[in-house]
mmCIF file of C-alpha atoms in Angstrom:
data_model
loop_
_atom_site.group_PDB
_atom_site.id
_atom_site.type_symbol
_atom_site.label_atom_id
_atom_site.label_comp_id
_atom_site.label_asym_id
_atom_site.label_seq_id
_atom_site.Cartn_x
_atom_site.Cartn_y
_atom_site.Cartn_z
ATOM 1 C CA MET D 1 0.000 0.000 0.000
ATOM 2 C CA SER D 2 1.371 3.417 -0.937
ATOM 3 C CA VAL D 3 -0.035 6.815 -0.071
ATOM 4 C CA GLU D 4 -0.946 7.260 -3.765
ATOM 5 C CA GLN D 5 -3.505 4.470 -3.327
ATOM 6 C CA MET D 6 -5.349 6.627 -0.801
ATOM 7 C CA ASN D 7 -8.149 8.024 -2.972
ATOM 8 C CA LEU D 8 -9.739 11.113 -1.416
ATOM 9 C CA THR D 9 -12.095 11.825 -4.328
ATOM 10 C CA GLY D 10 -15.521 12.605 -2.863
ATOM 11 C CA ILE D 11 -14.224 12.173 0.697
ATOM 12 C CA LYS D 12 -15.166 14.910 3.190
ATOM 13 C CA GLY D 13 -13.510 13.514 6.317
ATOM 14 C CA VAL D 14 -10.915 10.858 7.210
ATOM 15 C CA ILE D 15 -10.821 8.720 10.334
ATOM 16 C CA PHE D 16 -7.690 6.752 11.214
ATOM 17 C CA ASP D 17 -7.052 3.737 13.360
ATOM 18 C CA LEU D 18 -3.978 4.298 15.569
ATOM 19 C CA ASP D 19 -1.883 1.133 16.126
ATOM 20 C CA GLY D 20 -0.445 -0.361 12.962
ATOM 21 C CA THR D 21 -1.901 2.488 10.899
ATOM 22 C CA LEU D 22 -0.431 5.744 12.230
ATOM 23 C CA VAL D 23 2.049 4.373 14.768
ATOM 24 C CA GLU D 24 3.896 1.101 15.207
ATOM 25 C CA SER D 25 2.689 -1.137 17.988
ATOM 26 C CA SER D 26 4.627 -3.869 19.715
ATOM 27 C CA LEU D 27 1.677 -5.068 21.789
ATOM 28 C CA ASN D 28 2.048 -8.778 22.416
ATOM 29 C CA PHE D 29 -1.561 -9.967 22.319
ATOM 30 C CA THR D 30 -0.511 -13.573 22.960
ATOM 31 C CA GLN D 31 1.079 -12.502 26.253
ATOM 32 C CA MET D 32 -1.807 -10.157 27.087
ATOM 33 C CA ARG D 33 -4.335 -12.966 26.606
ATOM 34 C CA ALA D 34 -2.191 -15.324 28.710
ATOM 35 C CA ASP D 35 -1.933 -12.698 31.486
ATOM 36 C CA VAL D 36 -5.727 -12.367 31.769
ATOM 37 C CA GLY D 37 -6.642 -16.011 31.030
ATOM 38 C CA CYS D 38 -8.235 -15.236 27.669
ATOM 39 C CA PRO D 39 -8.271 -18.031 25.053
ATOM 40 C CA GLN D 40 -5.956 -17.127 22.145
ATOM 41 C CA ASN D 41 -8.772 -17.177 19.577
ATOM 42 C CA GLU D 42 -11.064 -14.776 21.503
ATOM 43 C CA ASP D 43 -11.254 -10.994 21.425
ATOM 44 C CA ILE D 44 -9.572 -9.856 24.637
ATOM 45 C CA LEU D 45 -11.852 -6.870 25.326
ATOM 46 C CA THR D 46 -15.002 -8.966 24.821
ATOM 47 C CA PHE D 47 -13.544 -11.687 27.055
ATOM 48 C CA VAL D 48 -12.726 -9.269 29.890
ATOM 49 C CA ASP D 49 -16.109 -7.513 29.658
ATOM 50 C CA ALA D 50 -17.805 -10.908 30.106
ATOM 51 C CA LEU D 51 -15.902 -11.764 33.325
ATOM 52 C CA SER D 52 -18.403 -12.054 36.176
ATOM 53 C CA CYS D 53 -16.025 -11.511 39.109
ATOM 54 C CA ALA D 54 -15.453 -7.775 39.620
ATOM 55 C CA GLU D 55 -11.998 -8.312 41.131
ATOM 56 C CA THR D 56 -10.854 -10.582 38.284
ATOM 57 C CA LYS D 57 -12.207 -8.066 35.763
ATOM 58 C CA ALA D 58 -10.414 -5.154 37.490
ATOM 59 C CA ASN D 59 -7.138 -7.107 37.552
ATOM 60 C CA ALA D 60 -7.520 -7.955 33.849
ATOM 61 C CA HIS D 61 -8.155 -4.302 32.970
ATOM 62 C CA ARG D 62 -5.042 -3.305 34.971
ATOM 63 C CA ALA D 63 -2.914 -5.918 33.166
ATOM 64 C CA ILE D 64 -4.115 -4.710 29.740
ATOM 65 C CA LEU D 65 -3.536 -1.077 30.726
ATOM 66 C CA GLN D 66 0.043 -1.831 31.777
ATOM 67 C CA HIS D 67 0.781 -3.546 28.440
ATOM 68 C CA GLU D 68 -0.711 -0.554 26.595
ATOM 69 C CA LEU D 69 1.210 2.041 28.608
ATOM 70 C CA ASP D 70 4.510 0.184 28.118
ATOM 71 C CA ASP D 71 3.809 -0.003 24.367
ATOM 72 C CA ALA D 72 2.784 3.671 24.200
ATOM 73 C CA GLN D 73 6.176 4.900 25.420
ATOM 74 C CA ASN D 74 7.935 3.341 22.417
ATOM 75 C CA ALA D 75 5.334 3.836 19.668
ATOM 76 C CA LYS D 76 6.738 5.797 16.726
ATOM 77 C CA TRP D 77 5.128 7.236 13.604
ATOM 78 C CA LEU D 78 4.876 4.795 10.718
ATOM 79 C CA GLU D 79 6.102 6.431 7.494
ATOM 80 C CA ILE D 80 2.902 5.499 5.656
ATOM 81 C CA GLY D 81 0.815 6.884 8.535
ATOM 82 C CA LYS D 82 2.612 10.217 8.512
ATOM 83 C CA ALA D 83 2.355 10.440 4.712
ATOM 84 C CA MET D 84 -1.396 9.742 4.812
ATOM 85 C CA VAL D 85 -1.980 12.398 7.492
ATOM 86 C CA GLU D 86 0.023 14.929 5.447
ATOM 87 C CA LYS D 87 -2.029 14.089 2.340
ATOM 88 C CA VAL D 88 -5.308 14.610 4.223
ATOM 89 C CA GLN D 89 -3.959 17.890 5.651
ATOM 90 C CA ALA D 90 -3.077 19.033 2.118
ATOM 91 C CA HIS D 91 -6.724 18.424 1.138
ATOM 92 C CA ASN D 92 -7.924 20.432 4.193
ATOM 93 C CA LEU D 93 -10.169 17.598 5.359
ATOM 94 C CA PRO D 94 -11.126 16.998 8.999
ATOM 95 C CA MET D 95 -9.341 14.081 10.675
ATOM 96 C CA ALA D 96 -10.093 11.899 13.664
ATOM 97 C CA ILE D 97 -8.659 8.806 15.349
ATOM 98 C CA VAL D 98 -10.827 5.880 16.456
ATOM 99 C CA THR D 99 -8.902 3.247 18.408
ATOM 100 C CA ARG D 100 -9.506 0.240 20.641
ATOM 101 C CA ASN D 101 -6.698 1.623 22.826
ATOM 102 C CA CYS D 102 -7.392 3.190 26.201
ATOM 103 C CA ARG D 103 -7.428 6.999 26.454
ATOM 104 C CA GLN D 104 -4.214 7.183 28.515
ATOM 105 C CA ALA D 105 -2.046 5.146 26.093
ATOM 106 C CA THR D 106 -3.580 6.920 23.085
ATOM 107 C CA ALA D 107 -2.762 10.353 24.538
ATOM 108 C CA ILE D 108 0.883 9.307 25.071
ATOM 109 C CA LYS D 109 1.213 8.030 21.479
ATOM 110 C CA VAL D 110 -0.381 11.158 19.983
ATOM 111 C CA ALA D 111 1.685 13.546 22.140
ATOM 112 C CA ASN D 112 5.052 11.753 21.776
ATOM 113 C CA ASN D 113 4.732 11.776 17.981
ATOM 114 C CA GLY D 114 3.153 15.207 17.558
ATOM 115 C CA ILE D 115 0.239 13.675 15.636
ATOM 116 C CA PRO D 116 -1.829 16.678 14.476
ATOM 117 C CA ILE D 117 -5.246 15.124 15.183
ATOM 118 C CA ASP D 118 -7.274 16.504 18.094
ATOM 119 C CA TYR D 119 -10.473 14.508 17.692
ATOM 120 C CA VAL D 120 -9.769 11.109 19.270
ATOM 121 C CA LEU D 121 -12.203 8.428 20.396
ATOM 122 C CA THR D 122 -10.978 5.473 22.492
ATOM 123 C CA ARG D 123 -12.681 2.418 23.936
ATOM 124 C CA GLU D 124 -13.780 4.588 26.891
ATOM 125 C CA ASP D 125 -15.785 6.795 24.503
ATOM 126 C CA ALA D 126 -17.704 4.157 22.527
ATOM 127 C CA PRO D 127 -17.990 0.382 22.109
ATOM 128 C CA ALA D 128 -14.849 -1.122 20.574
ATOM 129 C CA LYS D 129 -14.607 -1.855 16.854
ATOM 130 C CA PRO D 130 -16.023 -3.670 14.905
ATOM 131 C CA ASP D 131 -18.989 -1.860 16.506
ATOM 132 C CA PRO D 132 -19.550 1.198 14.252
ATOM 133 C CA THR D 133 -20.711 3.580 17.029
ATOM 134 C CA ALA D 134 -17.461 5.574 17.293
ATOM 135 C CA LEU D 135 -17.230 6.035 13.508
ATOM 136 C CA LEU D 136 -20.842 7.204 13.364
ATOM 137 C CA MET D 137 -20.200 9.600 16.284
ATOM 138 C CA VAL D 138 -17.381 11.221 14.275
ATOM 139 C CA ALA D 139 -19.503 11.557 11.111
ATOM 140 C CA ASN D 140 -22.322 13.033 13.196
ATOM 141 C CA THR D 141 -19.986 15.554 14.863
ATOM 142 C CA TRP D 142 -18.692 16.573 11.437
ATOM 143 C CA GLN D 143 -22.304 16.708 10.174
ATOM 144 C CA LEU D 144 -21.329 14.369 7.323
ATOM 145 C CA GLN D 145 -23.040 11.314 5.885
ATOM 146 C CA PRO D 146 -21.097 8.121 6.690
ATOM 147 C CA GLU D 147 -20.594 7.387 2.987
ATOM 148 C CA ASP D 148 -18.670 10.691 2.668
ATOM 149 C CA CYS D 149 -16.097 9.502 5.231
ATOM 150 C CA LEU D 150 -13.066 7.237 4.809
ATOM 151 C CA TYR D 151 -11.860 4.966 7.597
ATOM 152 C CA VAL D 152 -8.222 3.857 7.376
ATOM 153 C CA GLY D 153 -7.041 0.885 9.420
ATOM 154 C CA ASP D 154 -4.880 -2.233 9.396
ATOM 155 C CA PHE D 155 -7.080 -5.000 10.771
ATOM 156 C CA ILE D 156 -10.293 -6.886 9.929
ATOM 157 C CA TYR D 157 -12.097 -5.042 12.788
ATOM 158 C CA ASP D 158 -11.350 -1.755 10.998
ATOM 159 C CA GLN D 159 -12.875 -2.990 7.750
ATOM 160 C CA GLN D 160 -15.894 -4.432 9.609
ATOM 161 C CA ALA D 161 -16.448 -1.225 11.589
ATOM 162 C CA ALA D 162 -16.338 0.871 8.411
ATOM 163 C CA GLU D 163 -18.711 -1.491 6.597
ATOM 164 C CA ASN D 164 -21.049 -1.531 9.616
ATOM 165 C CA ALA D 165 -21.047 2.283 9.573
ATOM 166 C CA GLY D 166 -21.570 2.527 5.820
ATOM 167 C CA MET D 167 -18.206 4.223 5.287
ATOM 168 C CA LYS D 168 -15.544 3.771 2.644
ATOM 169 C CA TRP D 169 -12.467 1.995 4.018
ATOM 170 C CA LEU D 170 -8.838 1.407 3.259
ATOM 171 C CA LEU D 171 -6.669 -1.295 4.800
ATOM 172 C CA VAL D 172 -2.961 -0.504 5.106
#
């Protein structure tokens, strides 16, 4: 994927995923799942939300948060991510980030890399992707139709969230 393949024709707003799209991520999901007792083939956030014991759930959330904060300190711009943001800036389009990350880790990644996007929704703001709620919240805030927005991500959840929201999508 090259930045030239990012077609902004007819697009009025661009929403980016964060990890693996704008910044590198070294999150070890195998280790994270092992730390919280989540089967390797299950979504970790869904698994933790379904835990019935409040103490176990709190401990799992703390373990995930620690992994995310450790990762956030080292996350650097991806060249393709920076190039895409610059292209969207050149077109004077609004930008947002929608991520499954927590707010604290997201803020560190955005600040450390000087990412010029102020509108950021994390898993504390809306249900995690592939649920389309966060994407639809952004379109609504921008007063745009979903089909006029482009969602850029790197994972099947990103494609599913965009499709669920009725948005155009691009996998990087």
